[in-house]
Amino acid sequence: MDPLKLAHALSSRGEPGYRLGQILEAVYKRGAASYAEIKVLPAPLREALAPQAPILSLTERRLLVSKDGRSRKAALALADGLAIETVLLKPKPGPDWTTCISCQAGCAVGCTFCATGLMGLKRSLTPEEIVDQVLFWVQHLKRENMPGRVTNVVFMGMGEPFHCYEIAAESIRQLTDPVRLGLAQRHIAVSTAGLAPGIERFATDFPQVSLALSLHAANDRLRSKLVPVNKVYPLARLAESLRVYLAKTNRRVFLEYVLLAGENDTPGHAGELAAFVRKTGPVHRFHVNLIAWNPTRTSHAAPAAAQARAFKAELEKAGLSVTIRKNLGQDIQGACGQLIQ
Ligand code: SAH
Ligand code: SF4
C-alpha cells in the first residue's frame, strides 16, 4: 500500500480528512485485505479505491507450508512480472511470528553458496514492495485464522540491503511508523554481506535496529572467495566499520557464519574468527550464529553435526556467545540462502 497514493485518491474525490486514518487503521492494524472489508467506508468509495490505491503491491503466486508448521514460504509477483520470495517463521513457541523479507529481486553480491546469488540482480524493490511483504503475512494470518501476530522482521531474504541503502532505510521507517505496522526498531534486524560504508551509516541512522554481518570466514583469501564483495571491503575495513557501529550504538553485533564442510569449518577457522572478534571490539558485544549450509544448486556441503559442535566449542573457549541456528523451512526451500525466483 502506498499511503501517498491513497491520500491523493481520497482528496481528489473530496473525501473528508479522517478517511485516510480509517483506512490505514483497517489495513495495518486489523489486516484488512480488501476495501470491501472496510465497512465504515461508503460503498461507492470502496469500489473506487481498489483500482486507484491497491492495498498490496504484490500478488501471491505460490505458498508452501513446512511439515512442522513453523515456516511458510510465499512467492510473490511484482507488478512488472518479476517475483520474489518471503518467509514466515516461528523460531520459538508462542504467539510471535517473524517474517524474513527480500529487499531486491536477486542479488549482485554472488556469494558462492547462496541460491539468490546465482540469479544475479534483477532490480531493487521499492519501500512499498518491501513493507507489503510483511503486510502480506499479516493478512495471511488473519485469512488462515492462525493465532499470534507478526512482531519481528528480518532483512534476510533475497538481496543485499546496503546495496539499496536508501530504499531499505525508508522501508524501516515505514515499518516502524506508528500509524502503519508500528513495529519496534529492536524487533527488526538487517543482515549485510559486509558493505562497510553501509554499516557506518546504519549505526548513525538506526542505532536501535539489530545488525547481522554475514562473515563466513575470517581470513581475506577465503572470504574473498566465498563473499566476493570482500575484495572491495576486506576484513580490516570491515573491522573498522564495526568499531564505528559499536561506538555509536549499545547493541551487540550478530555474526552469521554458514558452515561449509571442508572449507571454513575447522577449529583453525574458528580460531581465526575468535581472533577477528578480539581485534575488533569487546567479545561480549558479539554473538555468533552458526548456520549449517542449506542445500542449494551450488557445490558445497553441510558439515556433520559433530563438526559444527566442535566449531562452536572452540569459539566458546575464546569467550564468545554462540548458537547453532535451526534450519527452519528446509523442506520448502525456505531456509537461509534457498530463496530464488
Ligand atoms: N544479503 C544479506 C542478507 C540476505 S542472506 C546477507 O548476505 O547477509 C541471509 C543469510 O543467509 C546470510 O547470512 C547468508 O549468508 C545466509 N545464507 C546464504 N546462503 C545460505 C545457504 N545456502 N545456507 C545457509 N545460509 C545461507
Ligand atoms: Fe546476496 Fe546475501 Fe545471497 Fe550473498 S548471501 S548472494 S549477499 S543474498
CSV table of C-alpha atoms and ligand atoms in Angstrom, one decimal:
chain,number,residue,atom,x,y,z
A,1,MET,CA,0.0,0.0,0.0
A,2,ASP,CA,1.2,3.5,-0.8
A,3,PRO,CA,-0.5,5.9,1.7
A,4,LEU,CA,0.5,8.9,-0.5
A,5,LYS,CA,-1.3,7.4,-3.5
A,6,LEU,CA,-4.3,6.7,-1.2
A,7,ALA,CA,-4.3,10.2,0.2
A,8,HIS,CA,-4.2,11.6,-3.3
A,9,ALA,CA,-7.1,9.3,-4.4
A,10,LEU,CA,-9.1,10.4,-1.3
A,11,SER,CA,-8.5,14.1,-1.7
A,12,SER,CA,-9.2,14.1,-5.5
A,13,ARG,CA,-12.6,12.6,-4.6
A,14,GLY,CA,-13.2,15.3,-2.0
A,15,GLU,CA,-13.3,12.8,0.9
A,16,PRO,CA,-13.0,14.1,4.4
A,17,GLY,CA,-9.6,14.1,6.1
A,18,TYR,CA,-10.4,11.3,8.6
A,19,ARG,CA,-10.9,8.7,5.8
A,20,LEU,CA,-7.1,8.2,5.5
A,21,GLY,CA,-6.8,7.3,9.1
A,22,GLN,CA,-9.7,4.9,9.0
A,23,ILE,CA,-8.2,3.0,6.1
A,24,LEU,CA,-4.7,2.9,7.5
A,25,GLU,CA,-6.1,1.6,10.7
A,26,ALA,CA,-8.1,-1.1,9.0
A,27,VAL,CA,-5.2,-2.2,6.7
A,28,TYR,CA,-2.2,-2.1,9.1
A,29,LYS,CA,-3.8,-2.8,12.5
A,30,ARG,CA,-6.6,-5.2,11.5
A,31,GLY,CA,-5.2,-6.8,8.4
A,32,ALA,CA,-8.0,-5.8,6.0
A,33,ALA,CA,-7.1,-7.4,2.7
A,34,SER,CA,-9.6,-5.5,0.6
A,35,TYR,CA,-11.6,-2.3,0.7
A,36,ALA,CA,-14.7,-4.3,0.6
A,37,GLU,CA,-13.9,-5.5,4.2
A,38,ILE,CA,-13.7,-1.9,5.5
A,39,LYS,CA,-17.3,-1.4,6.3
A,40,VAL,CA,-17.1,2.1,7.7
A,41,LEU,CA,-16.4,3.3,4.1
A,42,PRO,CA,-19.3,4.2,1.9
A,43,ALA,CA,-19.8,1.5,-0.8
A,44,PRO,CA,-19.0,3.7,-3.8
A,45,LEU,CA,-15.7,4.7,-2.2
A,46,ARG,CA,-14.8,1.1,-1.6
A,47,GLU,CA,-15.3,0.3,-5.2
A,48,ALA,CA,-13.4,3.4,-6.4
A,49,LEU,CA,-10.4,2.9,-4.3
A,50,ALA,CA,-9.5,-0.7,-5.2
A,51,PRO,CA,-8.0,0.2,-8.7
A,52,GLN,CA,-6.6,3.6,-7.6
A,53,ALA,CA,-4.8,2.6,-4.5
A,54,PRO,CA,-4.3,-1.1,-4.3
A,55,ILE,CA,-3.8,-2.5,-0.7
A,56,LEU,CA,-1.0,-4.8,-1.8
A,57,SER,CA,1.6,-4.1,-4.5
A,58,LEU,CA,2.3,-7.8,-4.8
A,59,THR,CA,0.2,-10.9,-5.6
A,60,GLU,CA,0.6,-14.4,-4.3
A,61,ARG,CA,1.9,-16.8,-6.8
A,62,ARG,CA,2.6,-19.9,-4.7
A,63,LEU,CA,2.5,-20.7,-1.0
A,64,LEU,CA,4.3,-23.6,0.8
A,65,VAL,CA,3.9,-24.8,4.4
A,66,SER,CA,6.6,-26.7,6.1
A,67,LYS,CA,5.8,-30.1,7.6
A,68,ASP,CA,6.4,-28.9,11.2
A,69,GLY,CA,4.1,-25.9,10.6
A,70,ARG,CA,6.7,-23.5,11.8
A,71,SER,CA,7.5,-21.9,8.5
A,72,ARG,CA,5.8,-20.9,5.3
A,73,LYS,CA,7.2,-19.5,2.1
A,74,ALA,CA,5.4,-17.4,-0.4
A,75,ALA,CA,6.4,-16.5,-3.9
A,76,LEU,CA,5.0,-13.1,-4.7
A,77,ALA,CA,4.7,-11.5,-8.1
A,78,LEU,CA,5.6,-7.8,-8.5
A,79,ALA,CA,3.7,-5.5,-10.9
A,80,ASP,CA,6.4,-5.9,-13.6
A,81,GLY,CA,6.2,-9.7,-13.6
A,82,LEU,CA,9.3,-10.4,-11.5
A,83,ALA,CA,8.9,-12.5,-8.5
A,84,ILE,CA,10.4,-12.6,-5.0
A,85,GLU,CA,10.1,-14.9,-2.0
A,86,THR,CA,9.3,-14.1,1.6
A,87,VAL,CA,9.2,-16.4,4.6
A,88,LEU,CA,7.0,-16.5,7.8
A,89,LEU,CA,8.7,-18.3,10.7
A,90,LYS,CA,8.1,-19.2,14.3
A,91,PRO,CA,11.6,-19.5,15.8
A,92,LYS,CA,10.2,-20.3,19.2
A,93,PRO,CA,6.8,-21.4,20.6
A,94,GLY,CA,4.5,-18.6,21.5
A,95,PRO,CA,2.4,-16.0,19.6
A,96,ASP,CA,5.2,-14.2,17.9
A,97,TRP,CA,5.9,-14.7,14.2
A,98,THR,CA,8.9,-13.5,12.4
A,99,THR,CA,8.9,-12.5,8.7
A,100,CYS,CA,12.0,-12.8,6.6
A,101,ILE,CA,11.7,-10.3,3.7
A,102,SER,CA,13.5,-9.6,0.5
A,103,CYS,CA,14.8,-6.2,-0.5
A,104,GLN,CA,15.9,-7.0,-4.0
A,105,ALA,CA,14.8,-9.4,-6.8
A,106,GLY,CA,18.1,-11.4,-6.9
A,107,CYS,CA,21.4,-10.1,-5.6
A,108,ALA,CA,24.6,-8.7,-7.1
A,109,VAL,CA,27.0,-10.0,-4.4
A,110,GLY,CA,27.1,-13.5,-5.7
A,111,CYS,CA,28.1,-15.5,-2.6
A,112,THR,CA,29.1,-18.9,-3.9
A,113,PHE,CA,26.8,-20.9,-1.5
A,114,CYS,CA,23.6,-18.9,-2.0
A,115,ALA,CA,20.7,-19.6,-4.4
A,116,THR,CA,19.8,-15.9,-4.7
A,117,GLY,CA,23.4,-15.1,-5.6
A,118,LEU,CA,23.2,-17.4,-8.6
A,119,MET,CA,20.4,-15.3,-10.1
A,120,GLY,CA,22.3,-12.0,-10.2
A,121,LEU,CA,20.5,-8.8,-9.6
A,122,LYS,CA,17.2,-8.1,-11.4
A,123,ARG,CA,16.3,-4.9,-9.5
A,124,SER,CA,15.9,-3.4,-6.1
A,125,LEU,CA,12.4,-3.4,-4.7
A,126,THR,CA,10.5,-0.2,-3.7
A,127,PRO,CA,9.9,0.5,0.0
A,128,GLU,CA,6.3,-0.2,-0.7
A,129,GLU,CA,7.1,-3.7,-2.0
A,130,ILE,CA,9.3,-4.4,1.0
A,131,VAL,CA,6.7,-3.3,3.6
A,132,ASP,CA,4.0,-5.1,1.7
A,133,GLN,CA,5.7,-8.5,2.2
A,134,VAL,CA,5.1,-8.0,6.0
A,135,LEU,CA,1.5,-6.8,5.3
A,136,PHE,CA,1.0,-9.9,3.1
A,137,TRP,CA,1.8,-12.1,6.2
A,138,VAL,CA,-0.4,-10.0,8.5
A,139,GLN,CA,-3.3,-10.7,6.1
A,140,HIS,CA,-2.3,-14.3,5.7
A,141,LEU,CA,-2.5,-14.9,9.5
A,142,LYS,CA,-6.0,-13.4,9.5
A,143,ARG,CA,-7.2,-15.2,6.4
A,144,GLU,CA,-6.0,-18.6,7.7
A,145,ASN,CA,-7.2,-18.0,11.3
A,146,MET,CA,-3.7,-18.5,12.6
A,147,PRO,CA,-3.1,-17.4,16.2
A,148,GLY,CA,-0.4,-14.9,17.0
A,149,ARG,CA,0.9,-11.8,15.2
A,150,VAL,CA,3.9,-10.6,13.2
A,151,THR,CA,6.2,-8.9,15.7
A,152,ASN,CA,9.6,-9.4,14.1
A,153,VAL,CA,11.1,-8.6,10.7
A,154,VAL,CA,14.5,-9.7,9.4
A,155,PHE,CA,16.0,-8.5,6.2
A,156,MET,CA,17.5,-11.9,5.4
A,157,GLY,CA,15.6,-12.8,2.3
A,158,MET,CA,16.8,-12.1,-1.2
A,159,GLY,CA,19.1,-9.2,-1.8
A,160,GLU,CA,21.7,-7.1,-0.1
A,161,PRO,CA,20.1,-4.3,2.0
A,162,PHE,CA,23.2,-2.0,1.8
A,163,HIS,CA,23.2,-2.2,-2.0
A,164,CYS,CA,19.9,-0.3,-1.8
A,165,TYR,CA,20.6,1.6,1.4
A,166,GLU,CA,18.0,4.5,0.9
A,167,ILE,CA,15.3,2.0,0.0
A,168,ALA,CA,16.0,-0.3,2.9
A,169,ALA,CA,16.2,2.7,5.3
A,170,GLU,CA,12.8,4.1,4.1
A,171,SER,CA,11.2,0.7,4.5
A,172,ILE,CA,12.4,0.5,8.1
A,173,ARG,CA,11.0,4.0,8.7
A,174,GLN,CA,7.7,2.8,7.3
A,175,LEU,CA,7.6,-0.5,9.2
A,176,THR,CA,8.1,1.4,12.5
A,177,ASP,CA,5.7,4.2,11.7
A,178,PRO,CA,3.1,4.1,14.5
A,179,VAL,CA,0.2,4.8,12.1
A,180,ARG,CA,1.3,1.8,10.0
A,181,LEU,CA,2.6,-1.5,11.4
A,182,GLY,CA,4.3,0.3,14.2
A,183,LEU,CA,7.0,-2.4,14.7
A,184,ALA,CA,9.6,-1.9,17.4
A,185,GLN,CA,13.0,-1.0,16.0
A,186,ARG,CA,14.5,-3.6,18.3
A,187,HIS,CA,12.4,-6.2,16.6
A,188,ILE,CA,13.9,-5.5,13.2
A,189,ALA,CA,17.2,-7.0,12.0
A,190,VAL,CA,19.2,-6.2,8.9
A,191,SER,CA,21.8,-8.6,7.6
A,192,THR,CA,24.6,-7.5,5.3
A,193,ALA,CA,27.3,-9.3,3.4
A,194,GLY,CA,29.7,-6.6,4.7
A,195,LEU,CA,29.4,-3.3,2.9
A,196,ALA,CA,31.4,-1.2,5.4
A,197,PRO,CA,30.1,2.3,4.5
A,198,GLY,CA,26.6,1.0,4.9
A,199,ILE,CA,27.4,-0.4,8.4
A,200,GLU,CA,28.7,3.0,9.4
A,201,ARG,CA,25.6,4.9,8.0
A,202,PHE,CA,23.3,2.4,9.7
A,203,ALA,CA,25.0,2.9,13.1
A,204,THR,CA,24.0,6.6,12.8
A,205,ASP,CA,20.6,6.2,11.3
A,206,PHE,CA,19.3,3.1,13.2
A,207,PRO,CA,21.1,2.6,16.4
A,208,GLN,CA,18.2,0.5,17.8
A,209,VAL,CA,17.8,-1.9,14.8
A,210,SER,CA,19.8,-5.1,15.0
A,211,LEU,CA,22.7,-5.6,12.7
A,212,ALA,CA,23.8,-9.0,11.4
A,213,LEU,CA,27.1,-9.3,9.5
A,214,SER,CA,27.5,-12.4,7.2
A,215,LEU,CA,31.1,-13.2,7.9
A,216,HIS,CA,31.6,-16.8,6.8
A,217,ALA,CA,35.4,-16.6,7.0
A,218,ALA,CA,37.9,-14.6,9.0
A,219,ASN,CA,40.8,-14.7,6.6
A,220,ASP,CA,40.7,-12.5,3.5
A,221,ARG,CA,41.8,-15.2,1.0
A,222,LEU,CA,38.9,-17.5,1.9
A,223,ARG,CA,36.3,-14.7,2.5
A,224,SER,CA,37.0,-13.1,-0.9
A,225,LYS,CA,36.4,-16.5,-2.5
A,226,LEU,CA,33.1,-17.1,-0.7
A,227,VAL,CA,31.8,-13.5,-0.4
A,228,PRO,CA,33.2,-11.6,-3.4
A,229,VAL,CA,32.5,-8.2,-2.0
A,230,ASN,CA,35.2,-8.9,0.5
A,231,LYS,CA,37.7,-7.8,-2.2
A,232,VAL,CA,36.2,-4.3,-2.0
A,233,TYR,CA,35.8,-4.2,1.8
A,234,PRO,CA,38.3,-6.6,3.3
A,235,LEU,CA,38.3,-7.7,6.9
A,236,ALA,CA,40.4,-4.8,8.2
A,237,ARG,CA,37.9,-2.3,6.6
A,238,LEU,CA,35.0,-4.3,8.0
A,239,ALA,CA,36.5,-4.3,11.5
A,240,GLU,CA,36.8,-0.5,11.2
A,241,SER,CA,33.1,-0.2,10.4
A,242,LEU,CA,32.2,-2.5,13.2
A,243,ARG,CA,34.1,-0.3,15.7
A,244,VAL,CA,32.1,2.7,14.5
A,245,TYR,CA,28.9,0.6,15.0
A,246,LEU,CA,29.9,-0.5,18.5
A,247,ALA,CA,30.9,3.1,19.5
A,248,LYS,CA,27.6,4.6,18.2
A,249,THR,CA,25.2,2.0,19.5
A,250,ASN,CA,24.8,0.0,22.6
A,251,ARG,CA,23.8,-3.1,20.6
A,252,ARG,CA,25.5,-6.4,20.0
A,253,VAL,CA,26.5,-7.4,16.5
A,254,PHE,CA,25.4,-10.7,15.2
A,255,LEU,CA,28.0,-12.5,13.1
A,256,GLU,CA,26.4,-15.0,10.7
A,257,TYR,CA,28.6,-17.9,9.7
A,258,VAL,CA,27.5,-20.5,7.2
A,259,LEU,CA,29.4,-23.7,7.9
A,260,LEU,CA,30.6,-25.3,4.7
A,261,ALA,CA,32.1,-28.8,5.1
A,262,GLY,CA,35.9,-28.9,4.4
A,263,GLU,CA,36.0,-25.2,3.6
A,264,ASN,CA,35.6,-23.0,6.6
A,265,ASP,CA,34.6,-25.4,9.4
A,266,THR,CA,37.8,-26.5,11.2
A,267,PRO,CA,38.9,-25.5,14.7
A,268,GLY,CA,41.6,-23.4,12.9
A,269,HIS,CA,38.9,-21.3,11.2
A,270,ALA,CA,37.1,-20.9,14.5
A,271,GLY,CA,40.4,-19.6,15.9
A,272,GLU,CA,40.6,-17.1,13.1
A,273,LEU,CA,37.1,-15.9,13.8
A,274,ALA,CA,37.8,-15.5,17.5
A,275,ALA,CA,40.9,-13.5,16.7
A,276,PHE,CA,39.0,-11.3,14.4
A,277,VAL,CA,36.4,-10.5,17.1
A,278,ARG,CA,39.1,-9.8,19.7
A,279,LYS,CA,40.8,-7.4,17.4
A,280,THR,CA,37.6,-5.6,16.6
A,281,GLY,CA,35.9,-5.0,20.0
A,282,PRO,CA,34.9,-6.4,23.3
A,283,VAL,CA,34.0,-10.1,22.9
A,284,HIS,CA,30.7,-9.6,24.8
A,285,ARG,CA,29.4,-7.2,22.1
A,286,PHE,CA,29.3,-10.1,19.6
A,287,HIS,CA,27.1,-13.1,19.1
A,288,VAL,CA,27.9,-15.7,16.6
A,289,ASN,CA,25.1,-17.6,14.7
A,290,LEU,CA,26.4,-20.7,13.1
A,291,ILE,CA,24.2,-21.9,10.2
A,292,ALA,CA,24.8,-25.3,8.7
A,293,TRP,CA,24.7,-24.8,4.9
A,294,ASN,CA,21.3,-25.3,3.4
A,295,PRO,CA,21.3,-27.2,0.2
A,296,THR,CA,21.2,-25.0,-3.0
A,297,ARG,CA,22.3,-25.7,-6.5
A,298,THR,CA,25.9,-24.9,-5.6
A,299,SER,CA,28.8,-27.2,-4.9
A,300,HIS,CA,29.1,-27.1,-1.2
A,301,ALA,CA,28.1,-29.5,1.6
A,302,ALA,CA,26.9,-29.1,5.2
A,303,PRO,CA,29.3,-30.3,7.9
A,304,ALA,CA,28.4,-33.2,10.2
A,305,ALA,CA,26.7,-32.2,13.4
A,306,ALA,CA,29.8,-33.1,15.5
A,307,GLN,CA,32.0,-30.9,13.4
A,308,ALA,CA,29.6,-27.9,14.0
A,309,ARG,CA,29.6,-28.6,17.7
A,310,ALA,CA,33.4,-28.7,17.8
A,311,PHE,CA,33.5,-25.4,15.9
A,312,LYS,CA,31.0,-23.9,18.5
A,313,ALA,CA,33.1,-25.2,21.4
A,314,GLU,CA,36.2,-23.6,20.0
A,315,LEU,CA,34.5,-20.2,19.9
A,316,GLU,CA,33.1,-20.6,23.4
A,317,LYS,CA,36.6,-21.4,24.6
A,318,ALA,CA,37.5,-17.9,23.4
A,319,GLY,CA,34.6,-16.4,25.4
A,320,LEU,CA,32.2,-15.9,22.5
A,321,SER,CA,28.5,-16.5,22.8
A,322,VAL,CA,27.4,-18.8,20.0
A,323,THR,CA,24.2,-20.5,18.8
A,324,ILE,CA,23.8,-23.1,16.1
A,325,ARG,CA,20.8,-21.8,14.2
A,326,LYS,CA,18.0,-24.2,13.5
A,327,ASN,CA,17.4,-24.6,9.8
A,328,LEU,CA,13.6,-23.9,9.7
A,329,GLY,CA,11.9,-24.4,6.4
A,330,GLN,CA,14.5,-26.6,4.6
A,331,ASP,CA,11.7,-28.9,3.3
A,332,ILE,CA,10.1,-25.9,1.5
A,333,GLN,CA,13.4,-24.5,0.2
A,334,GLY,CA,12.6,-21.6,2.5
A,335,ALA,CA,15.7,-21.7,4.7
A,336,CYS,CA,18.5,-19.2,4.6
A,337,GLY,CA,20.0,-18.8,1.2
A,338,GLN,CA,17.5,-21.0,-0.6
A,339,LEU,CA,15.3,-18.2,-1.9
A,340,ILE,CA,15.1,-17.9,-5.7
A,341,GLN,CA,12.6,-16.6,-8.1
B,1,SAH,N1,22.4,-10.4,1.6
B,1,SAH,C1,22.4,-10.4,3.0
B,1,SAH,C2,21.0,-10.8,3.6
B,1,SAH,C3,20.4,-12.0,2.9
B,1,SAH,S1,21.1,-13.6,3.1
B,1,SAH,C4,23.5,-11.2,3.6
B,1,SAH,O1,24.1,-11.9,2.9
B,1,SAH,O2,23.7,-11.1,4.8
B,1,SAH,C5,20.7,-14.1,4.7
B,1,SAH,C6,21.6,-15.1,5.3
B,1,SAH,O3,21.6,-16.4,4.7
B,1,SAH,C7,23.1,-14.6,5.2
B,1,SAH,O4,23.7,-14.7,6.4
B,1,SAH,C8,23.6,-15.6,4.2
B,1,SAH,O5,25.0,-15.8,4.3
B,1,SAH,C9,22.8,-16.9,4.6
B,1,SAH,N2,22.9,-17.9,3.5
B,1,SAH,C10,23.0,-17.7,2.2
B,1,SAH,N3,23.0,-18.9,1.6
B,1,SAH,C11,22.9,-19.9,2.5
B,1,SAH,C12,22.9,-21.3,2.5
B,1,SAH,N4,22.9,-22.0,1.3
B,1,SAH,N5,22.8,-22.0,3.6
B,1,SAH,C13,22.7,-21.3,4.8
B,1,SAH,N6,22.7,-19.9,4.9
B,1,SAH,C14,22.8,-19.2,3.8
B,2,SF4,FE1,23.4,-11.8,-1.8
B,2,SF4,FE2,23.3,-12.4,0.8
B,2,SF4,FE3,23.0,-14.4,-1.0
B,2,SF4,FE4,25.4,-13.2,-0.6
B,2,SF4,S1,24.2,-14.4,0.9
B,2,SF4,S2,24.4,-13.6,-2.6
B,2,SF4,S3,24.8,-11.1,-0.2
B,2,SF4,S4,21.6,-12.6,-0.7
